[in-house]
CSV table of C-alpha atoms in Angstrom, one decimal:
chain,number,residue,atom,x,y,z
A,636,MET,CA,0.0,0.0,-0.1
A,637,GLU,CA,1.1,3.5,-0.7
A,638,ALA,CA,-0.2,6.9,0.4
A,639,SER,CA,0.0,9.4,-2.6
A,640,ARG,CA,1.2,12.9,-2.3
A,641,GLY,CA,-1.1,15.2,-1.8
A,642,ALA,CA,-1.4,18.5,-3.6
A,643,GLY,CA,-2.5,20.7,-0.5
A,644,PHE,CA,-1.1,24.1,-0.3
A,645,GLN,CA,0.8,25.0,3.1
A,646,ASP,CA,2.1,28.3,3.7
A,647,PRO,CA,6.0,28.7,3.9
A,648,GLY,CA,6.0,31.0,7.1
A,649,GLU,CA,3.3,28.9,9.0
A,650,MET,CA,5.0,26.9,12.1
A,651,LEU,CA,3.8,23.3,12.0
A,652,PRO,CA,3.5,21.5,14.7
A,653,LEU,CA,5.7,18.7,16.0
A,654,LYS,CA,4.6,15.1,15.9
A,655,PRO,CA,6.1,12.7,18.0
A,656,CYS,CA,7.0,9.3,16.1
A,657,LEU,CA,8.9,6.2,16.8
A,658,LEU,CA,12.1,5.2,14.5
A,659,ARG,CA,13.6,1.9,14.1
A,660,ARG,CA,15.5,-0.1,11.3
A,661,ASN,CA,14.8,-2.9,9.2
A,662,HIS,CA,15.2,-6.1,11.3
A,663,SER,CA,16.1,-4.1,14.5
A,664,LEU,CA,14.0,-3.9,17.4
A,665,ASP,CA,15.8,-0.9,19.0
A,666,GLN,CA,13.8,2.4,18.7
A,667,HIS,CA,14.3,6.0,18.8
A,668,GLY,CA,12.0,8.6,19.9
A,669,VAL,CA,11.8,11.9,17.8
A,670,ALA,CA,9.6,14.8,16.4
A,671,ALA,CA,9.1,16.2,13.2
A,672,SER,CA,6.8,18.8,11.5
A,673,CYS,CA,6.6,16.7,7.8
A,674,LEU,CA,8.3,13.7,6.2
A,675,GLU,CA,11.5,15.1,5.1
A,676,GLU,CA,12.3,16.3,8.4
A,677,LEU,CA,11.4,13.0,9.9
A,678,ARG,CA,13.7,11.5,6.9
A,679,SER,CA,16.9,13.6,7.7
A,680,LYS,CA,16.4,12.6,11.3
A,681,ALA,CA,16.0,9.0,10.5
A,682,CYS,CA,19.4,9.5,8.7
A,683,ASP,CA,21.1,10.8,11.4
A,684,ILE,CA,19.8,8.4,14.4
A,685,LEU,CA,19.4,5.6,12.3
A,686,ALA,CA,23.0,5.9,11.1
A,687,ILE,CA,22.3,5.4,7.6
A,688,ASP,CA,24.9,5.6,5.1
A,689,LYS,CA,24.4,8.4,2.8
A,690,SER,CA,25.0,6.5,-0.2
A,691,LEU,CA,21.7,4.4,0.9
A,692,THR,CA,19.4,7.5,0.5
A,693,PRO,CA,17.0,8.2,-0.3
A,694,ILE,CA,15.2,6.4,2.2
A,695,THR,CA,11.6,5.3,2.7
A,696,LEU,CA,9.6,5.4,5.7
A,697,VAL,CA,6.5,3.0,6.1
A,698,LEU,CA,4.7,2.0,8.7
A,699,ALA,CA,5.9,-0.6,11.2
A,700,GLU,CA,2.1,-2.5,11.6
A,701,ASP,CA,1.8,-3.4,7.9
A,702,GLY,CA,4.5,-1.6,5.4
A,703,THR,CA,2.3,0.9,4.3
A,704,ILE,CA,4.5,3.5,2.6
A,705,VAL,CA,4.3,7.0,4.1
A,706,ASP,CA,4.8,9.5,0.8
A,707,ASP,CA,2.4,12.5,1.8
A,708,ASP,CA,2.8,15.3,4.6
A,709,ASP,CA,-1.1,15.0,5.2
A,710,TYR,CA,-1.5,11.6,5.8
A,711,PHE,CA,1.7,11.9,8.4
A,712,LEU,CA,-0.1,14.8,9.8
A,713,CYS,CA,-3.5,12.6,10.4
A,714,LEU,CA,-1.0,9.6,11.8
A,715,PRO,CA,-1.7,9.8,15.8
A,716,SER,CA,1.5,10.3,17.9
A,717,ASN,CA,3.8,8.0,18.5
A,718,THR,CA,3.3,5.8,15.3
A,719,LYS,CA,5.9,3.5,14.9
A,720,PHE,CA,7.8,4.2,11.4
A,721,VAL,CA,10.6,1.9,9.5
A,722,ALA,CA,13.1,3.5,7.7
A,723,LEU,CA,14.2,1.8,4.7
A,724,ALA,CA,17.2,2.5,2.8
A,725,TYR,CA,17.7,2.5,-1.2
A,726,ASN,CA,16.6,-1.3,-2.5
A,727,GLU,CA,15.7,-2.5,1.0
A,728,LYS,CA,12.4,-4.3,1.2
A,729,TRP,CA,9.8,-4.0,4.8
A,730,THR,CA,9.5,-7.2,6.6
A,731,TYR,CA,6.9,-8.7,8.6
A,732,ASN,CA,7.2,-8.1,12.7
A,733,ASN,CA,5.3,-9.6,15.0
A,734,SER,CA,7.1,-7.7,18.3
A,735,ASP,CA,4.1,-8.8,20.5
A,736,GLY,CA,5.8,-12.7,20.6
A,737,GLY,CA,9.0,-11.1,21.3
A,738,THR,CA,11.5,-12.6,19.0
A,739,ALA,CA,10.4,-13.4,15.5
A,740,TRP,CA,11.0,-11.4,12.2
A,741,VAL,CA,9.9,-13.3,9.0
A,742,SER,CA,9.5,-11.9,5.5
A,743,GLN,CA,6.0,-10.8,4.6
A,744,GLU,CA,6.0,-13.0,1.0
A,745,SER,CA,6.7,-16.1,3.7
A,746,PHE,CA,4.3,-15.0,6.2
A,747,ASP,CA,1.9,-14.9,3.6
A,748,ALA,CA,2.7,-17.9,1.6
A,749,ASP,CA,2.7,-20.3,4.7
A,750,GLU,CA,2.2,-18.9,8.1
A,751,THR,CA,3.1,-21.9,9.9
A,752,ASP,CA,6.1,-21.8,8.5
A,753,SER,CA,6.7,-18.2,9.8
A,754,GLY,CA,8.4,-19.0,12.7
A,755,ALA,CA,8.1,-18.4,16.9
A,756,GLY,CA,5.8,-15.5,15.6
A,757,VAL,CA,2.9,-17.4,15.0
A,758,LYS,CA,3.6,-20.3,17.0
A,759,TRP,CA,0.7,-19.5,19.4
A,760,LYS,CA,-1.6,-19.4,16.6
A,761,ASN,CA,-1.0,-22.7,16.1
A,762,VAL,CA,-1.1,-23.4,19.8
A,763,ALA,CA,-4.7,-21.6,20.0
A,764,ARG,CA,-5.8,-23.9,17.3
A,765,ARG,CA,-5.5,-26.9,19.2
A,766,LEU,CA,-7.0,-25.1,22.0
A,767,LYS,CA,-9.7,-24.6,20.0
A,768,GLU,CA,-10.5,-28.5,18.5
A,769,ASP,CA,-10.1,-29.8,22.5
A,770,LEU,CA,-9.7,-27.4,25.1
A,771,SER,CA,-8.4,-30.7,27.2
A,772,SER,CA,-5.0,-30.5,25.3
A,773,ILE,CA,-3.8,-27.5,27.4
A,774,ILE,CA,-2.8,-30.1,30.2
A,775,LEU,CA,-0.3,-31.4,27.2
A,776,LEU,CA,1.3,-28.1,26.4
A,777,SER,CA,4.7,-27.7,27.6
A,778,GLU,CA,5.8,-24.3,29.6
A,779,GLU,CA,7.1,-23.1,26.4
A,780,ASP,CA,3.6,-23.2,24.7
A,781,LEU,CA,1.4,-22.0,28.3
A,782,GLN,CA,4.1,-19.0,28.4
A,783,ALA,CA,2.9,-18.1,24.6
A,784,LEU,CA,-0.7,-17.8,25.4
A,785,ILE,CA,0.1,-15.5,28.2
A,786,ASP,CA,1.9,-13.4,26.3
A,787,ILE,CA,-0.2,-13.1,23.4
A,788,PRO,CA,-2.4,-10.1,24.1
A,789,CYS,CA,-6.2,-11.0,25.5
A,790,SER,CA,-8.1,-9.7,22.4
A,791,ASP,CA,-6.2,-11.7,19.7
A,792,LEU,CA,-6.3,-14.8,21.7
A,793,ALA,CA,-10.0,-14.4,22.3
A,794,ARG,CA,-10.6,-13.7,18.3
A,795,GLU,CA,-8.5,-16.9,17.4
A,796,LEU,CA,-10.4,-19.0,20.2
A,797,CYS,CA,-13.9,-17.3,19.1
A,798,GLN,CA,-14.7,-16.8,22.6
A,799,SER,CA,-14.9,-13.3,24.7
A,800,CYS,CA,-12.4,-11.6,26.2
A,801,ALA,CA,-13.4,-12.2,29.7
A,802,THR,CA,-13.2,-16.0,29.2
A,803,VAL,CA,-9.9,-16.0,27.6
A,804,GLN,CA,-8.9,-13.6,30.3
A,805,GLY,CA,-10.2,-16.1,33.0
A,806,LEU,CA,-7.8,-19.0,30.8
A,807,GLN,CA,-4.9,-17.0,30.6
A,808,ASN,CA,-4.7,-16.6,34.6
A,809,THR,CA,-5.7,-20.2,34.9
A,810,VAL,CA,-2.4,-20.9,32.8
A,811,GLN,CA,-0.5,-18.3,34.4
A,812,GLN,CA,-1.3,-20.1,38.1
A,813,VAL,CA,-0.4,-23.6,36.4
A,814,LEU,CA,3.4,-21.8,35.6
A,815,ASP,CA,3.3,-20.5,39.0
A,816,GLN,CA,2.5,-24.0,40.5
A,817,ARG,CA,5.2,-25.6,38.0
A,818,GLU,CA,8.0,-23.1,39.6
A,819,GLU,CA,7.0,-23.6,43.0
A,820,ALA,CA,7.0,-27.4,42.4
A,821,ARG,CA,10.4,-26.9,40.9
A,822,GLN,CA,11.6,-24.5,43.6
A,823,SER,CA,10.5,-27.4,46.4
A,824,LYS,CA,12.3,-30.0,44.3
A,825,GLN,CA,15.9,-28.0,44.3
A,826,LEU,CA,15.4,-27.7,48.2
A,827,LEU,CA,14.6,-31.0,48.7
A,828,GLU,CA,17.8,-32.3,46.3
A,829,LEU,CA,20.2,-29.6,48.7
A,830,TYR,CA,18.5,-31.4,51.7
A,831,LEU,CA,19.5,-35.0,50.5
A,832,GLN,CA,23.0,-33.7,49.1
A,833,ALA,CA,23.6,-32.5,53.1
A,834,LEU,CA,22.6,-35.9,54.4
A,835,GLU,CA,25.1,-37.4,52.0
A,836,LYS,CA,27.9,-35.8,53.0
A,837,GLU,CA,27.2,-37.1,56.7
A,838,GLY,CA,27.6,-40.1,55.3
A,839,SER,CA,30.8,-42.2,56.2
A,840,ILE,CA,33.7,-41.6,54.2
A,841,LEU,CA,34.1,-45.1,53.7
A,842,SER,CA,30.6,-45.2,51.9
A,843,LYS,CA,31.8,-41.9,50.0
A,844,GLN,CA,34.9,-43.8,48.7
A,845,GLU,CA,32.8,-47.3,47.4
A,846,GLU,CA,30.4,-44.9,45.4
A,847,SER,CA,33.3,-42.9,43.9
A,848,THR,CA,35.1,-46.3,42.7
A,849,ALA,CA,32.2,-47.4,41.5
A,850,ALA,CA,30.8,-44.1,39.5
A,851,PHE,CA,34.6,-44.0,38.1
A,852,SER,CA,34.7,-47.7,36.9
A,853,GLU,CA,31.1,-46.9,35.5
A,854,GLY,CA,32.5,-43.8,33.8
A,855,VAL,CA,35.5,-45.2,32.1
A,856,ASP,CA,33.2,-47.8,30.5
A,857,GLU,CA,30.9,-45.2,29.2
A,858,VAL,CA,34.2,-43.8,27.5
A,859,ASP,CA,34.8,-46.6,26.1
A,860,THR,CA,31.7,-46.9,24.7
A,861,GLY,CA,30.9,-43.1,24.4
A,862,ARG,CA,30.7,-42.6,20.4
A,863,GLU,CA,28.6,-45.7,20.2
A,864,ILE,CA,26.1,-44.6,22.9
A,865,ALA,CA,26.0,-41.3,21.6
A,866,SER,CA,25.3,-42.5,18.0
A,867,LYS,CA,22.1,-44.4,19.6
A,868,ILE,CA,20.3,-41.1,21.1
A,869,ALA,CA,17.5,-40.2,19.3
A,870,LEU,CA,16.4,-37.3,21.6
A,871,ALA,CA,17.2,-33.6,20.3
A,872,SER,CA,19.4,-31.3,21.6
A,873,GLN,CA,16.7,-29.0,23.4
A,874,ILE,CA,15.3,-31.9,25.5
A,875,LEU,CA,18.5,-33.0,26.3
A,876,THR,CA,19.0,-29.3,27.7
A,877,THR,CA,15.8,-29.1,29.3
A,878,LEU,CA,17.0,-32.4,31.2
A,879,LYS,CA,19.9,-30.7,32.5
A,880,LYS,CA,17.5,-28.6,34.3
A,881,PRO,CA,15.7,-28.4,37.9
A,882,ALA,CA,12.6,-30.5,37.8
A,883,PRO,CA,12.9,-31.2,33.9
A,884,GLU,CA,9.8,-32.6,33.8
A,885,LEU,CA,7.8,-30.0,34.4
A,886,SER,CA,9.2,-28.1,31.9
A,887,LEU,CA,8.7,-31.0,28.7
A,888,SER,CA,5.7,-31.4,26.5
A,889,SER,CA,4.0,-34.8,26.8
A,890,GLN,CA,5.1,-36.2,23.7
A,891,ASP,CA,9.0,-35.1,24.8
A,892,LEU,CA,8.2,-37.1,28.1
A,893,GLU,CA,7.4,-40.1,26.2
A,894,LEU,CA,10.6,-39.8,24.2
A,895,VAL,CA,12.4,-39.6,27.5
A,896,THR,CA,11.1,-42.7,29.1
A,897,ARG,CA,11.6,-44.6,26.1
A,898,GLU,CA,15.1,-44.0,25.6
A,899,ASP,CA,17.7,-46.4,27.0
A,900,PRO,CA,19.0,-45.4,30.1
A,901,ARG,CA,22.5,-46.2,29.3
A,902,ALA,CA,22.1,-43.9,26.1
A,903,LEU,CA,20.7,-41.4,27.7
A,904,ALA,CA,23.3,-41.3,30.5
A,905,GLY,CA,26.0,-41.0,28.1
A,906,ALA,CA,24.4,-38.2,25.9
A,907,LEU,CA,23.9,-36.4,29.4
A,908,ASN,CA,27.1,-37.2,31.0
A,909,TRP,CA,25.1,-38.8,34.0
A,910,ASP,CA,26.0,-41.8,36.1
A,911,ILE,CA,23.1,-44.6,35.7
A,912,LYS,CA,21.3,-43.9,38.9
A,913,LYS,CA,20.6,-40.3,38.3
A,914,THR,CA,19.3,-41.2,34.8
A,915,GLU,CA,16.6,-43.5,35.8
A,916,MET,CA,15.6,-41.1,38.7
A,917,VAL,CA,14.8,-38.5,36.1
A,918,GLN,CA,13.2,-41.1,33.7
A,919,GLN,CA,11.0,-41.9,36.6
A,920,ALA,CA,10.1,-38.7,37.2
A,921,CYS,CA,9.1,-38.1,33.2
A,922,ASN,CA,7.3,-41.2,33.7
A,923,LYS,CA,5.1,-40.0,37.0
A,924,GLU,CA,4.4,-36.8,35.3
A,925,LEU,CA,3.0,-38.1,32.0
A,926,ALA,CA,0.7,-40.7,33.8
A,927,LEU,CA,-0.6,-37.8,35.9
A,928,ARG,CA,-1.3,-35.6,33.0
A,929,LEU,CA,-2.8,-38.4,30.9
A,930,GLN,CA,-5.2,-39.0,34.0
A,931,GLN,CA,-6.1,-35.3,34.1
A,932,VAL,CA,-6.8,-35.7,30.3
A,933,GLN,CA,-9.2,-38.9,30.6
A,934,SER,CA,-10.9,-37.2,34.0
A,935,LEU,CA,-11.6,-33.8,31.9
A,936,HIS,CA,-13.3,-36.3,28.9
A,937,SER,CA,-15.2,-38.1,31.6
A,938,LEU,CA,-16.7,-34.7,32.6
A,939,ARG,CA,-17.4,-33.3,29.2
A,940,ASN,CA,-19.2,-36.5,28.2
A,941,LEU,CA,-20.9,-37.0,32.0
A,942,SER,CA,-22.1,-32.7,31.1
A,943,SER,CA,-23.6,-33.8,27.6
A,944,ARG,CA,-25.4,-36.2,29.2
A,945,LYS,CA,-27.2,-34.2,31.6
A,946,ASN,CA,-28.0,-31.6,29.2
A,947,SER,CA,-29.5,-33.9,26.3
A,948,LEU,CA,-33.3,-32.9,25.9
A,949,PRO,CA,-35.8,-35.6,27.7
A,950,GLY,CA,-37.8,-35.5,24.6
A,951,GLU,CA,-34.6,-36.7,22.7
A,952,GLN,CA,-34.2,-39.8,24.9
A,953,GLN,CA,-37.9,-40.7,25.0
A,954,HIS,CA,-38.1,-40.9,21.1
A,955,PRO,CA,-35.1,-42.2,19.8
A,956,LYS,CA,-34.5,-42.5,16.2
A,957,ARG,CA,-35.9,-45.8,14.6
A,958,ALA,CA,-33.6,-47.3,12.1
A,959,ARG,CA,-34.7,-47.2,8.2
A,960,GLU,CA,-36.7,-50.2,7.2
A,961,ASP,CA,-34.6,-51.9,4.4
A,962,PRO,CA,-36.9,-51.9,1.8
A,963,MET,CA,-35.4,-55.2,0.2
């Protein structure tokens, strides 16, 4: 889109009011506040503030929200204060920025062609579509997906879910409570681990030496077969990184939890540089968390079926449909 240059007459002696604006370069999140009375002044300040090389002029000013080219002073004066502009150098193309999501920059052509491939900026929409199909699937979401639902504006999420803003606000509050509870559980587990470590330090020196010797022997075996075990591991590096965090079972999605529980303990221990005992404890924790989530999903489905039966009309129960007679 392009706003055509107006033909309005402006008295040269008339002092125009300054309009506050926000300026940034393409592919940048750093914004600069400036005030200008016309487009020419805004272009000049953009070159100085954004350090645009003179060889890349003339620059083009576009609206950050949709890439509309602003090339008319009358249109510029009609824009609200603190309008966001992107300064494009010569032969530079505007790219879509989903700054509300926090990270994603994708080309507008790619965004129009296939929205699902445009990165983290539209990830929340994929999560919202899953919830629209089955709200109980929220229990199976990872912390990253839950956080994406909280970060998105309530109005956008309500439009995607076809729900009222009040309903969506309640959903976001509930999701925030779930994340807070998981964080509390993670911190409690950290305190428990510290307590267990303190108890272990109070054990006998002989017991510690035996454990150290056993761990060393086990480590030698893992070094000898390290490359072979590492080649067998099927988990993604993102899952392995999450497993090294405190209470990893609370941060993984249900699909990732299932992958962890199915993995061979020795192969997983080799990939994480852990001993077998610690690896098996983490797998057991992941298995318990997965079972708990599946139980919650089954409970939700049972409640939904019970509610559907209670809400069915009596007339429909008293007059069931007859099977159509076979003409043959």
